[in-house]
Coordinates of C-alpha atoms in Angstrom, one line a residue:
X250 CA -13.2 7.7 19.3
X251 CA -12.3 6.1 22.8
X252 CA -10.8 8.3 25.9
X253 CA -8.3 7.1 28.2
X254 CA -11.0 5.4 30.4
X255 CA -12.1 3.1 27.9
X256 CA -8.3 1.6 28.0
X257 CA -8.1 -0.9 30.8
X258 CA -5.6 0.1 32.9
X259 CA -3.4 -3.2 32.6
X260 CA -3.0 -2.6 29.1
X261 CA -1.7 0.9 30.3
X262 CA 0.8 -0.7 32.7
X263 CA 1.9 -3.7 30.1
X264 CA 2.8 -0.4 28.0
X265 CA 5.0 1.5 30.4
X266 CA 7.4 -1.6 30.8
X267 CA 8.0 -2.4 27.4
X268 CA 10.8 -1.0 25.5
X269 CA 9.7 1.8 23.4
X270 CA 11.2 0.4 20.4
X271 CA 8.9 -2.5 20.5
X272 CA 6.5 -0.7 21.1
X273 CA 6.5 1.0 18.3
X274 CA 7.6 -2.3 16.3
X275 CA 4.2 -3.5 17.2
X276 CA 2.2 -0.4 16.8
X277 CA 3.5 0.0 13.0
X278 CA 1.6 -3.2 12.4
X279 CA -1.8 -2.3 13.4
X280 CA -4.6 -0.3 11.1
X281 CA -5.3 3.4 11.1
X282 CA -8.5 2.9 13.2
X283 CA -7.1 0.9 15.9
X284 CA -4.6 3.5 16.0
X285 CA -6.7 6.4 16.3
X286 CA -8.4 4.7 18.9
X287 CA -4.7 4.0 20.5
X288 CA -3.5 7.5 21.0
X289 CA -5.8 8.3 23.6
X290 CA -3.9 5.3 25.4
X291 CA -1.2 8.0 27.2
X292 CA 0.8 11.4 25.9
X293 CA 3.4 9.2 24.6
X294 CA 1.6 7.4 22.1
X295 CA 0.0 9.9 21.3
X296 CA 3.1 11.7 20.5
X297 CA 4.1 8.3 18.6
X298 CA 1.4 7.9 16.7
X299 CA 1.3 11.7 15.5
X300 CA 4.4 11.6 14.6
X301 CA 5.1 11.7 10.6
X302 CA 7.5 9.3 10.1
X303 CA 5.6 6.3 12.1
X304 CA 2.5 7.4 9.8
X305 CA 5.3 6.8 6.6
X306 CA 6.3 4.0 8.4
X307 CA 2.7 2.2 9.2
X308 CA 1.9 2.8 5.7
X309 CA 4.9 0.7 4.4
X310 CA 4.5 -1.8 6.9
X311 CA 0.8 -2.5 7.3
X312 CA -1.0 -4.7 4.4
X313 CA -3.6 -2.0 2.8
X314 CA -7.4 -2.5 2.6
X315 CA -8.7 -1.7 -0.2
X316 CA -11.5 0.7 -0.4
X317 CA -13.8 3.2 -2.8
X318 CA -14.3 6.3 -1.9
X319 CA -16.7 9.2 -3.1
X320 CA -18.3 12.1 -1.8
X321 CA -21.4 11.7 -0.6
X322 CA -24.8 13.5 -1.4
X323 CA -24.6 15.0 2.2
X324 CA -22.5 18.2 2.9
X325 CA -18.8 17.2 4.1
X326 CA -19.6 13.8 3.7
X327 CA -17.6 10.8 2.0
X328 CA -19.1 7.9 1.5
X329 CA -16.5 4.7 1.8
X330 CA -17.0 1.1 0.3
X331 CA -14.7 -1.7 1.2
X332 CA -13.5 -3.9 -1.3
X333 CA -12.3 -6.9 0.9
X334 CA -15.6 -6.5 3.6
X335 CA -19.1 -5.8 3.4
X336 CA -20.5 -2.8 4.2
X337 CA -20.3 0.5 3.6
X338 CA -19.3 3.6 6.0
X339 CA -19.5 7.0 5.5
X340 CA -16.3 9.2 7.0
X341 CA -17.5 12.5 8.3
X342 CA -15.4 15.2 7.1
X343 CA -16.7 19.1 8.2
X344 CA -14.2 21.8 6.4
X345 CA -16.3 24.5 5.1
X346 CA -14.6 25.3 1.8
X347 CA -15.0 21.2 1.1
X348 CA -18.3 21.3 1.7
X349 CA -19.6 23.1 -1.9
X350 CA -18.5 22.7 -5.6
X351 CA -15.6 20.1 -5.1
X352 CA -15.4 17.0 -7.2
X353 CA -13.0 14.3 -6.4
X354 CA -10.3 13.6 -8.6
X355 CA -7.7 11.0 -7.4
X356 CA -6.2 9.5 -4.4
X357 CA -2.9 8.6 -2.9
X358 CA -1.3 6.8 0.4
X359 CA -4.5 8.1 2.0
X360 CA -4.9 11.6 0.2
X361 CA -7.8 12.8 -1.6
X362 CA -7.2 15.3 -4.6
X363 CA -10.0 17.5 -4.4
X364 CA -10.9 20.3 -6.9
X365 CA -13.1 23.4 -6.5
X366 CA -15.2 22.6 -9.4
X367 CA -14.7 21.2 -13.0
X368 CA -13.2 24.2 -15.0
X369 CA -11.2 25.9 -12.2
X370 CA -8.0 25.2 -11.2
X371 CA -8.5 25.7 -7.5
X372 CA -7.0 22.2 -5.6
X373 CA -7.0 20.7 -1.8
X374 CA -5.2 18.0 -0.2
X375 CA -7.3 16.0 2.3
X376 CA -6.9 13.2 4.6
X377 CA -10.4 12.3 5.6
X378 CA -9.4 10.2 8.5
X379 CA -7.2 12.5 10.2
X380 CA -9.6 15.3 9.2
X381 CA -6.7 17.3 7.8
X382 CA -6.5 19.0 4.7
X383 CA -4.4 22.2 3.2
X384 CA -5.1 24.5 0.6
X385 CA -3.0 25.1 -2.5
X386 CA -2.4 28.2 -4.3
X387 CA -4.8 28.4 -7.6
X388 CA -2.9 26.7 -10.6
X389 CA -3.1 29.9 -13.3
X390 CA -2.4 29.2 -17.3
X391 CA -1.6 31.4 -18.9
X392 CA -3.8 30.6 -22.2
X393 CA -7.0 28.5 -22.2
X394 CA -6.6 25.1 -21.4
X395 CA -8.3 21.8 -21.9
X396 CA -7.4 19.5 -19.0
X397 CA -6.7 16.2 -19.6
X398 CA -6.1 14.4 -15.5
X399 CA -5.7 15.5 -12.3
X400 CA -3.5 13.0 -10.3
X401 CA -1.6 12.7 -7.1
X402 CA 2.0 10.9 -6.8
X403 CA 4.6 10.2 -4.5
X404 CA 8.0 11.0 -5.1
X405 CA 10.3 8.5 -3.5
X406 CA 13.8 10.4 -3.7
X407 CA 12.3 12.4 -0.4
X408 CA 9.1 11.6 0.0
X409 CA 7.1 14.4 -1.0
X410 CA 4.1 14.8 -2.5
X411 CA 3.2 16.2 -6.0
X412 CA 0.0 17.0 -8.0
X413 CA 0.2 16.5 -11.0
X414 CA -2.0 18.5 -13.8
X415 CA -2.2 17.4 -17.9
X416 CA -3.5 19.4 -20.0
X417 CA -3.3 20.9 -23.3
X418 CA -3.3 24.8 -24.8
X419 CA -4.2 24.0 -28.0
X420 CA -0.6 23.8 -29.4
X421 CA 0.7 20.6 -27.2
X422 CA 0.1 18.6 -23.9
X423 CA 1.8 19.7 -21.0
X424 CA 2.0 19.4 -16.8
X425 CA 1.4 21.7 -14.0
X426 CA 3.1 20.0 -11.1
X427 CA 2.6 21.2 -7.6
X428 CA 5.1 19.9 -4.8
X429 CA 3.7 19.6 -1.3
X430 CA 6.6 19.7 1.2
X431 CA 6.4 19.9 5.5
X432 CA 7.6 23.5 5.4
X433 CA 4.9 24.8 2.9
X434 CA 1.8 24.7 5.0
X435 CA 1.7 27.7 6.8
X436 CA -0.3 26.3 9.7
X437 CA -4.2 27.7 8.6
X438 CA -4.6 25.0 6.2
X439 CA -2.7 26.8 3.3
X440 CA 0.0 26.1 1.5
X441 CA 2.7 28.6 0.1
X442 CA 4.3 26.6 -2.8
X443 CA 4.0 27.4 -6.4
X444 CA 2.8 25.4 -9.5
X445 CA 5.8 24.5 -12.6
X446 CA 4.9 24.1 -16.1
X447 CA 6.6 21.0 -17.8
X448 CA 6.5 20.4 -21.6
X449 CA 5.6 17.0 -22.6
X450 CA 7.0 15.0 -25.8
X451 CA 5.6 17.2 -29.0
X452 CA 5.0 14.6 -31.4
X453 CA 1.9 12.4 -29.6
X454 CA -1.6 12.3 -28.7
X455 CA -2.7 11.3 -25.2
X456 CA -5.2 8.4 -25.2
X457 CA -8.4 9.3 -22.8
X458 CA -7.4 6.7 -19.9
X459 CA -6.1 7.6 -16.6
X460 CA -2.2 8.3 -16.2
X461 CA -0.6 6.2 -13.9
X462 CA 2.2 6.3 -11.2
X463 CA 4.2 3.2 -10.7
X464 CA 8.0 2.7 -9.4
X465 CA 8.6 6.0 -9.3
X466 CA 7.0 7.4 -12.6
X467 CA 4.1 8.9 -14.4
X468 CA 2.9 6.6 -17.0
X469 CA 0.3 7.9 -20.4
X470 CA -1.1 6.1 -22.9
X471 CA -0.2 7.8 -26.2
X472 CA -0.6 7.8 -30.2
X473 CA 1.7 9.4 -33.0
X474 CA -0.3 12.7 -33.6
X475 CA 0.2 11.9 -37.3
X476 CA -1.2 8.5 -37.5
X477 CA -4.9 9.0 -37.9
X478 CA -6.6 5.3 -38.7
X479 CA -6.6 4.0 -35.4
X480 CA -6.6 0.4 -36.9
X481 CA -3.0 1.1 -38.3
X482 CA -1.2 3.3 -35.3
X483 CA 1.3 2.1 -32.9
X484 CA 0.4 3.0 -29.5
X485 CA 3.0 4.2 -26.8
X486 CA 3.7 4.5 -23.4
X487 CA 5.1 8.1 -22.2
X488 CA 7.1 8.5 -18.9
X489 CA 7.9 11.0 -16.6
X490 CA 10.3 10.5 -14.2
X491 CA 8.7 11.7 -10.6
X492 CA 11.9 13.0 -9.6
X493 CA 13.6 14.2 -12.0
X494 CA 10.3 15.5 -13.8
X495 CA 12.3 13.8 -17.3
X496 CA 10.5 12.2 -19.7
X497 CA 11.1 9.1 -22.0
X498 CA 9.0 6.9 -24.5
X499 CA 9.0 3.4 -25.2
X500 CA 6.7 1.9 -27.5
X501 CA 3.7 -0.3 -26.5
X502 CA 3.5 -4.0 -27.5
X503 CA 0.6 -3.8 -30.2
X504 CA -2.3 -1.4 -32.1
X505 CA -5.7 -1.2 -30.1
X506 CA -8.7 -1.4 -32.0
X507 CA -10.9 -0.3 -29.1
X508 CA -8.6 2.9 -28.3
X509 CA -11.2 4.5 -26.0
X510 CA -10.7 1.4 -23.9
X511 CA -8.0 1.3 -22.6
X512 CA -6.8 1.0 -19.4
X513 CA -3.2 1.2 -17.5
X514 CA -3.1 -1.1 -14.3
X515 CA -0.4 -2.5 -11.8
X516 CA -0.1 -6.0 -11.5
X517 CA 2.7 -7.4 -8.9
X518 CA 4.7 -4.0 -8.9
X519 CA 4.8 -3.6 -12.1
X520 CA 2.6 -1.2 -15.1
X521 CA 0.0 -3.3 -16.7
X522 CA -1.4 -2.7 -20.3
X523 CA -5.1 -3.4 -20.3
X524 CA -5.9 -3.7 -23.9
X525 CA -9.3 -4.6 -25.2
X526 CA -9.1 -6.7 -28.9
X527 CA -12.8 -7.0 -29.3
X528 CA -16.2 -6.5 -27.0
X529 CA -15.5 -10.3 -25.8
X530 CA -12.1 -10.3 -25.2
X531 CA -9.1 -7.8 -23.4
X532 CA -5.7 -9.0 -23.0
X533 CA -3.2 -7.5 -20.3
X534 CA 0.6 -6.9 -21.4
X535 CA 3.1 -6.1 -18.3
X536 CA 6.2 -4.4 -18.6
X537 CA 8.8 -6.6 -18.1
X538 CA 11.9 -4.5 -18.5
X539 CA 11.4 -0.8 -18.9
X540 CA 14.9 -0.2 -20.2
X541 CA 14.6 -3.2 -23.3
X542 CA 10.8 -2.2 -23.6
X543 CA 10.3 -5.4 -23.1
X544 CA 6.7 -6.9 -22.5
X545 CA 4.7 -10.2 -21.8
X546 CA 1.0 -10.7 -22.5
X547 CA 0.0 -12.4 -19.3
X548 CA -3.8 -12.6 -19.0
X549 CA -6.7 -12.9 -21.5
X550 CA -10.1 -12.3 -19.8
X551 CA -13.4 -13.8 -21.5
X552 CA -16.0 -10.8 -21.5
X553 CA -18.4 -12.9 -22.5
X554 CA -18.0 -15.7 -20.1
X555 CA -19.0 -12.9 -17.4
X556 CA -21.8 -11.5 -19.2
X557 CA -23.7 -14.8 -19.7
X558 CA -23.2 -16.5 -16.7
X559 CA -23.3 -13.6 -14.2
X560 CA -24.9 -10.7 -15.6
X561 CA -27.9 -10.6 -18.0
X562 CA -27.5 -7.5 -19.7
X563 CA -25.6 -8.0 -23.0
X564 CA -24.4 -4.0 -23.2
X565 CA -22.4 -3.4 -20.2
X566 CA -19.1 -1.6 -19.8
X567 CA -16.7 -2.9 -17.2
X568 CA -14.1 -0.7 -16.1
X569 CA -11.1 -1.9 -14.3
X570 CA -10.2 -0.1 -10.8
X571 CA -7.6 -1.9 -9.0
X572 CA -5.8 -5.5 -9.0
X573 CA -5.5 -6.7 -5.5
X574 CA -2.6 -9.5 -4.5
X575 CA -4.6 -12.3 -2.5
X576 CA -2.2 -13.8 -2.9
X577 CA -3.3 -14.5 -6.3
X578 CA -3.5 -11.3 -8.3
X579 CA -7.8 -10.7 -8.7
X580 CA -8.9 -8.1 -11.2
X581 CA -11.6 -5.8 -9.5
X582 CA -14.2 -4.5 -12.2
X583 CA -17.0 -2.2 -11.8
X584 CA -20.1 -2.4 -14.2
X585 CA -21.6 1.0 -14.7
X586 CA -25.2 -0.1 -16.2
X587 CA -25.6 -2.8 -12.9
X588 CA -23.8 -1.2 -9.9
X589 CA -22.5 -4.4 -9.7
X590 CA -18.3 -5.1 -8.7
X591 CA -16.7 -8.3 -10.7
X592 CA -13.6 -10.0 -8.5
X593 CA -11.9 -11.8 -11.1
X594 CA -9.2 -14.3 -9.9
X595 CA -6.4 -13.8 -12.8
X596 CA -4.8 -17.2 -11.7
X597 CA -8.2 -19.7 -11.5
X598 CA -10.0 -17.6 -14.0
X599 CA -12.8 -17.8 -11.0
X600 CA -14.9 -14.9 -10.3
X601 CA -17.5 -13.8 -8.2
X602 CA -20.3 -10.6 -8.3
X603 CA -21.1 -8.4 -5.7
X604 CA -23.4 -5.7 -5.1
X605 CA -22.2 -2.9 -2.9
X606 CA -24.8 -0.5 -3.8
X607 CA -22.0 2.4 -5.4
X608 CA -23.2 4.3 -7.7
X609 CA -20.6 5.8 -9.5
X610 CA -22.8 9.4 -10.8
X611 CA -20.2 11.0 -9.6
X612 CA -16.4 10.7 -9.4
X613 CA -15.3 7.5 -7.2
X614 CA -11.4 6.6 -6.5
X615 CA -9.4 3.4 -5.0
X616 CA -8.6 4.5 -1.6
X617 CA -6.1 3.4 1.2
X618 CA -6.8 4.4 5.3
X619 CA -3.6 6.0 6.3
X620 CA -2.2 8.6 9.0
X621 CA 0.2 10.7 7.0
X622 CA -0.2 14.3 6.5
X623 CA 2.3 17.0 4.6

């Protein structure tokens, strides 16, 4: 990181005589690594810079960069690829309870939900960039549990953080939901909240994909537990209000035939329904109108059409990680067998392959470079 005497000293006077409201107009509008460089510039930017609410407000402000991040085979070490460059970097990250028997499990505004290993319920909160990270108390059923996700969400109403555990006791699914708030740390790295148990809605089946957290809810892919032929269920969408911590179902807009397929995506702010119908085609609903349940199929992609023109292996699985608005929304896939990423252009139906050398062994999650910490 630079020092103060790497800043040339008429950038440190063109400082002092601006106003400080423009100054921190213009500072909001920079990226998190010119901005850790930046707070060695004087005491009062650092003081700026530090300060929560510019990290909230940077976040909002500044365009994100896409990135994947894992953790690398190297002790305290996560390795990070960028999605819109070249190149990978690794971000050094030394916290001696991170360094052994953590897997990553989800990301959010520039967290990483870590947990302790696969079947306990130990969690941490990290920001790799800031090197920050807090403890939370051990999440403690009270019966055996299968857990289902592990996710990390932002609640809007006053912009606090909330992890968010499904699972199921055998009987139904529910939710252990952890709130991070600024007075819970208690300044070692610790945290001195406590975990809530929500009930979700009795009568489904969560599919195996991902949850999702979009305008300001929890989103699962779900079945009737009662409908057993897969080619003859309806297929819903169950909500939970981030909030409130209420939930709601509305029903999806067809049957999957591929069920362990699918996929829930956001496409221009809004949930997307990424259905396969066969191994050579998946079609994308979007939700529309929450309220009617009302949705439009937008996008059919030809599997196919990538397989023999790009890649020459005729048995891959492409799983879909992010859509990115360039402006035109493009579909970023990753192919397990290959190591290769698709960028599919949703608009042109143009797309190109990269190799980036991931290899996803281990658990890898969309990530976003910010400043903020709870």
């Amino acid at each position: 990181m630079a020092n103060a005497s790497d800043i040339p000293q008429e950038l440190l006077r063109i400082a002092s005589d601006l106003p400080q409201e423009l100054v921190t107009e213009i500072l909001i509008r920079l990226p998190v690594k010119s901005l850790l460089r930046f707070k060695c510039v004087c005491k009062d930017w650092f003081t700026r810079i530090s300060d929560p609410l510019f990290a909230n407000a940077q976040l909002q402000q500044f365009k994100p960069i896409y990135g994947l991040i894992c953790k690398s085979s190297k002790p305290g070490i996560f390795s990070y690829f960028n999605l819109q460059k070249r190149g990978e970097k690794e971000i050094d990250f030394k916290v001696d309870e991170l360094l052994w028997d953590t897997v990553l499990r989800h990301s959010c505004n520039g967290f990483l939900l870590l947990q302790e290993h696969k079947f306990d319920y130990q969690f941490y909160v990290c920001n790799p960039i800031i090197r920050w990270h807090l403890k939370l108390p051990k999440f403690r059923p009270r019966y055996k549990i299968y857990s289902w996700s592990s996710l990390l969400v932002y609640d809007n109403s006053n912009h606090k953080y909330k992890v968010v555990i499904t699972f199921y006791d055998t009987v139904s699914y529910k939710c252990g939901v952890f709130t991070l708030g600024d007075k819970e740390g208690g300044g070692d790295g610790n945290s001195c909240g406590f975990w809530r148990v929500l009930n979700m809605p009795a009568d489904y089946k969560l599919a195996y994909c991902e949850p999702l957290s979009v305008n300001g809810a929890l989103h699962w892919m779900a079945c009737k537990k009662s409908e057993e032929e897969i080619r003859k269920m309806d297929t819903y969408v169950l909500l939970m209000d981030i909030a409130s911590e209420e939930f709601r179902v509305i029903k999806s807009p067809l049957r999957p035939t591929l069920w362990w397929l699918l996929d829930l995506l956001v496409i221009k702010g809004s949930l997307c329904l990424f259905c396969p119908v066969s191994f050579d085609q998946v079609d994308l609903w979007v939700l529309s109108d929450t309220l009617k349940q009302s949705w439009n199929k937008q996008f059919s992609i030809n599997y196919r059409l990538l397989i023999s023109e790009s890649l020459p292996n005729q048995n891959l699985v492409f799983h879909p990680l992010v859509v990115m608005e360039n402006p035109s929304p493009v579909i970023i896939f990753f192919c397990y067998l290959m190591e290769e990423l698709i960028f599919y252009n949703l608009d042109t139906r143009e797309f190109k392959v990269e190799h980036k050398g991931i290899s996803m062994s281990g658990m890898a999650t969309v990530y976003v470079n910010s400043l903020i910490r709870c």
